[in-house]
mmCIF file of C-alpha atoms in Angstrom:
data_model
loop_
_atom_site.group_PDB
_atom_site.id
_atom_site.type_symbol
_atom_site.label_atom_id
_atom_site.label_comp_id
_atom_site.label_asym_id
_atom_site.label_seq_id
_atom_site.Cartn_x
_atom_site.Cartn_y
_atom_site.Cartn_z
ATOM 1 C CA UNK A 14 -3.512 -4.578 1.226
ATOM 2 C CA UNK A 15 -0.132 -6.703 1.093
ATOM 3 C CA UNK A 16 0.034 -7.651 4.969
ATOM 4 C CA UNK A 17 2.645 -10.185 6.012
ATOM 5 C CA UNK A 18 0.235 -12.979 7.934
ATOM 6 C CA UNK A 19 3.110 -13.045 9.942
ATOM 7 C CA UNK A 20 3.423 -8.949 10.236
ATOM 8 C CA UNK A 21 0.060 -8.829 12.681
ATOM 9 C CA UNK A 22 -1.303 -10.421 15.754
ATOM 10 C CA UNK A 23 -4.097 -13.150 15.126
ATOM 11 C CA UNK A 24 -6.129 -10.416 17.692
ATOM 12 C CA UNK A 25 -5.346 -6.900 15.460
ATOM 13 C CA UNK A 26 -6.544 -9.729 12.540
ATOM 14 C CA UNK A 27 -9.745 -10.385 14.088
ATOM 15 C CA UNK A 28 -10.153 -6.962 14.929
ATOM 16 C CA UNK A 29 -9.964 -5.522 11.805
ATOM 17 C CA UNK A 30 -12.455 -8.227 10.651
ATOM 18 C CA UNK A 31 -15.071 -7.763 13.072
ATOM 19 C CA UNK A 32 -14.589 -3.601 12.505
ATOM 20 C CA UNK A 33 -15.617 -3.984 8.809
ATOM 21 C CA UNK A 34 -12.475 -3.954 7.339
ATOM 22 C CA UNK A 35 -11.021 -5.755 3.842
ATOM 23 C CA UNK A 36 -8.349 -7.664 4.817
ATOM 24 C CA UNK A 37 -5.906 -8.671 1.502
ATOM 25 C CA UNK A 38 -2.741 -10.049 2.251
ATOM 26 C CA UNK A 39 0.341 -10.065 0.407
ATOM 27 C CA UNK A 40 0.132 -13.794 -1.039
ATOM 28 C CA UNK A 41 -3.796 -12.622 -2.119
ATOM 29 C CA UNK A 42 -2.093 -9.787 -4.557
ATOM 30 C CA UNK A 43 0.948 -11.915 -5.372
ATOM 31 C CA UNK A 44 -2.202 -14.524 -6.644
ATOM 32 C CA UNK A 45 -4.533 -11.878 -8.190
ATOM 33 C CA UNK A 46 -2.691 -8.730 -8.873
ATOM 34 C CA UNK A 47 -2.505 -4.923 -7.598
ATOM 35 C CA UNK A 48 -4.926 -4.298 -9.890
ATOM 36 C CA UNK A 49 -7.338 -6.931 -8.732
ATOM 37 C CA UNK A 50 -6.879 -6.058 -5.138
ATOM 38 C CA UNK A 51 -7.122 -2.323 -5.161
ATOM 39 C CA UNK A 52 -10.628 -3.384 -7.436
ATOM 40 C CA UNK A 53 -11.781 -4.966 -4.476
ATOM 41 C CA UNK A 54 -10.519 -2.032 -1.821
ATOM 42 C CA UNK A 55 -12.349 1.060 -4.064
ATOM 43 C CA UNK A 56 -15.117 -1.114 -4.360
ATOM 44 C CA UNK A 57 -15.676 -1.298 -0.733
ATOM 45 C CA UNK A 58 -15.395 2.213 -0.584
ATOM 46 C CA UNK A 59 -17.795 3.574 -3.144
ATOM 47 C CA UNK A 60 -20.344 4.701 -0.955
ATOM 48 C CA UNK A 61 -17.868 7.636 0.535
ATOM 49 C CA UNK A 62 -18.003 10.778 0.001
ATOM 50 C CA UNK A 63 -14.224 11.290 0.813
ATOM 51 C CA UNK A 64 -11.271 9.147 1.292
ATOM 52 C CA UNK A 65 -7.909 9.654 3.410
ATOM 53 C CA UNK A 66 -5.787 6.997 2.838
ATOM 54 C CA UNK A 67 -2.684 6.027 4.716
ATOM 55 C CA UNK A 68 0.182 4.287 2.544
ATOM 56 C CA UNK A 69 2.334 1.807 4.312
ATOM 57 C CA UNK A 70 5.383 1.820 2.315
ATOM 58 C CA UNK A 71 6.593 -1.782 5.413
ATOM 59 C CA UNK A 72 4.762 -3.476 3.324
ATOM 60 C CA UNK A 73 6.903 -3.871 0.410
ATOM 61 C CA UNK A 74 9.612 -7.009 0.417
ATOM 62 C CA UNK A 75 12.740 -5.873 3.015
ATOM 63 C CA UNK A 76 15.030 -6.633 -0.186
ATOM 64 C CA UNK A 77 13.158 -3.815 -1.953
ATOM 65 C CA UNK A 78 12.923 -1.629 0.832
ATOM 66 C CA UNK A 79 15.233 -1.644 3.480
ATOM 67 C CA UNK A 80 14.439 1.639 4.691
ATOM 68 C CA UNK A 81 11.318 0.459 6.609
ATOM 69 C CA UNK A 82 11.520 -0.831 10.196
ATOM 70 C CA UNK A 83 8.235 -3.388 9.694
ATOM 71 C CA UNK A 84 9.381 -4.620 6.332
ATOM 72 C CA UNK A 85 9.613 -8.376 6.065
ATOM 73 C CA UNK A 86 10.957 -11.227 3.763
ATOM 74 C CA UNK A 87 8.103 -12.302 1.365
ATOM 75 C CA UNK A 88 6.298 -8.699 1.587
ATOM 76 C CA UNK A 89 5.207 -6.945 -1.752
ATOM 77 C CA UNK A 90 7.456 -6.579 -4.600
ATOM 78 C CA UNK A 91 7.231 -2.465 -5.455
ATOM 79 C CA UNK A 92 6.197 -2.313 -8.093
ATOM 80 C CA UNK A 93 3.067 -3.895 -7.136
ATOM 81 C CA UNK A 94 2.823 -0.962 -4.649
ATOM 82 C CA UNK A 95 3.342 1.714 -6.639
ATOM 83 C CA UNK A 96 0.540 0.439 -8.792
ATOM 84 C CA UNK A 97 -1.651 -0.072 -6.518
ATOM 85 C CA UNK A 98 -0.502 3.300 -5.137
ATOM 86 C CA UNK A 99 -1.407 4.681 -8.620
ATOM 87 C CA UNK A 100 -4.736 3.251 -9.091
ATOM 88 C CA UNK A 101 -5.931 4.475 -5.350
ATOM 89 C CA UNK A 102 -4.766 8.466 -6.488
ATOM 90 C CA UNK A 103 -6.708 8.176 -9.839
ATOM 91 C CA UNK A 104 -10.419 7.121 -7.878
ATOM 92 C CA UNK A 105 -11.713 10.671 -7.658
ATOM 93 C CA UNK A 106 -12.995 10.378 -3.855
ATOM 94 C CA UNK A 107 -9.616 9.802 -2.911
ATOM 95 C CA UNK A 108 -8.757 13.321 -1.369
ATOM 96 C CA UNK A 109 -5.485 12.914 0.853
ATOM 97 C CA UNK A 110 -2.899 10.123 0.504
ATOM 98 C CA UNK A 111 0.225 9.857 2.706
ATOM 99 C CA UNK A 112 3.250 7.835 2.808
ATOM 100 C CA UNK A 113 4.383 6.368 6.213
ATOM 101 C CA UNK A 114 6.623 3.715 7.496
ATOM 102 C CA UNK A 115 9.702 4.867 6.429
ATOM 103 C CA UNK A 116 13.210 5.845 7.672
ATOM 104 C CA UNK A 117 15.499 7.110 5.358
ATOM 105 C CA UNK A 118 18.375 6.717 7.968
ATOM 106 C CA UNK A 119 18.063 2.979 7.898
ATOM 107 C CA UNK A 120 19.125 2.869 4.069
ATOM 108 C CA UNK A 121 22.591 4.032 3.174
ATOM 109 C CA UNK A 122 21.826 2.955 -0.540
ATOM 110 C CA UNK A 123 18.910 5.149 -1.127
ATOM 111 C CA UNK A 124 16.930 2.295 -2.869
ATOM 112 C CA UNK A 125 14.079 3.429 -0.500
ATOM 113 C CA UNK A 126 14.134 7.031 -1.053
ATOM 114 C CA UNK A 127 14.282 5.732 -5.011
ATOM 115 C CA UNK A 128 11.025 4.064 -4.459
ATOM 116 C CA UNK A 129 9.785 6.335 -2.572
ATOM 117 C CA UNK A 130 10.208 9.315 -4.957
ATOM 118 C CA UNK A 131 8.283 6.603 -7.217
ATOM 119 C CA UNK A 132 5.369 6.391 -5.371
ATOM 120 C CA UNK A 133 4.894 10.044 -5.349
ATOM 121 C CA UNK A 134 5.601 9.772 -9.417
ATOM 122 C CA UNK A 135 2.890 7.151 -9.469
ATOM 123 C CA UNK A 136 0.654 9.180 -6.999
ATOM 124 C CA UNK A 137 0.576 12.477 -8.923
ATOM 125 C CA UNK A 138 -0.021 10.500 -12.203
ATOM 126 C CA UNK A 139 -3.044 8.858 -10.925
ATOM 127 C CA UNK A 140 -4.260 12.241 -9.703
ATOM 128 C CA UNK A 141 -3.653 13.268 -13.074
ATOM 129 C CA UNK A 142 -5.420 10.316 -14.820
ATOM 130 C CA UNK A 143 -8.914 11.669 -12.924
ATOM 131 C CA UNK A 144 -11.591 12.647 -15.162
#
């Protein structure tokens, strides 16, 4: 959710296509929402019994988040991520959840380590929304 259709090669996009895999980019949430879009991804996903999934902070705006090497101009705004990142904790098959993508060295500001103590805010309240 939220790639750059800039961020990938046209092959890695086909790939991930042809494996199966729901493909939302960042102008598709912009259009429809975090909400919509993580709809769509849990949906998909249903039929598991248990979920690991892998939270790349790059794909939040580089204005927002300067402390990711693959961030890019016209990525997600964060607070779209941290919703989505909320909504993915609270679906009860969801069993680990990491954060990756991120070096706090490249931000002297600590805006990323700001949103990235968020996301872990957001993360344990969605684990703590589960029924």
């Amino acid at each position: 959710m939220g790639l750059a259709p800039y961020a990938n090669s046209r092959v890695m996009h086909e790939d991930a296509l042809a494996g199966g895999q729901l493909v939302l980019t960042a102008n598709d949430v912009r259009e429809n929402g975090a909400a919509w879009a993580m709809d769509q991804a849990l949906a998909r996903l249903e039929p598991l019994d248990a979920i690991m999934l892998d939270c790349d902070i790059d794909v939040i705006d580089r204005s927002q988040f300067p402390g990711a090497p693959g961030a890019r101009a016209g990525g997600l705004p964060n607070l779209d991520f941290l919703e989505a990142a909320k909504l993915a904790a609270a679906f009860p098959k969801v069993r680990v959840i990491d954060l990756t993508e991120w070096d706090p060295l490249l931000d002297p500001t600590d805006l990323s380590a700001l949103t990235a103590g968020g996301w872990l805010a957001e993360v344990l309240s969605g684990f703590e929304e589960r029924p």
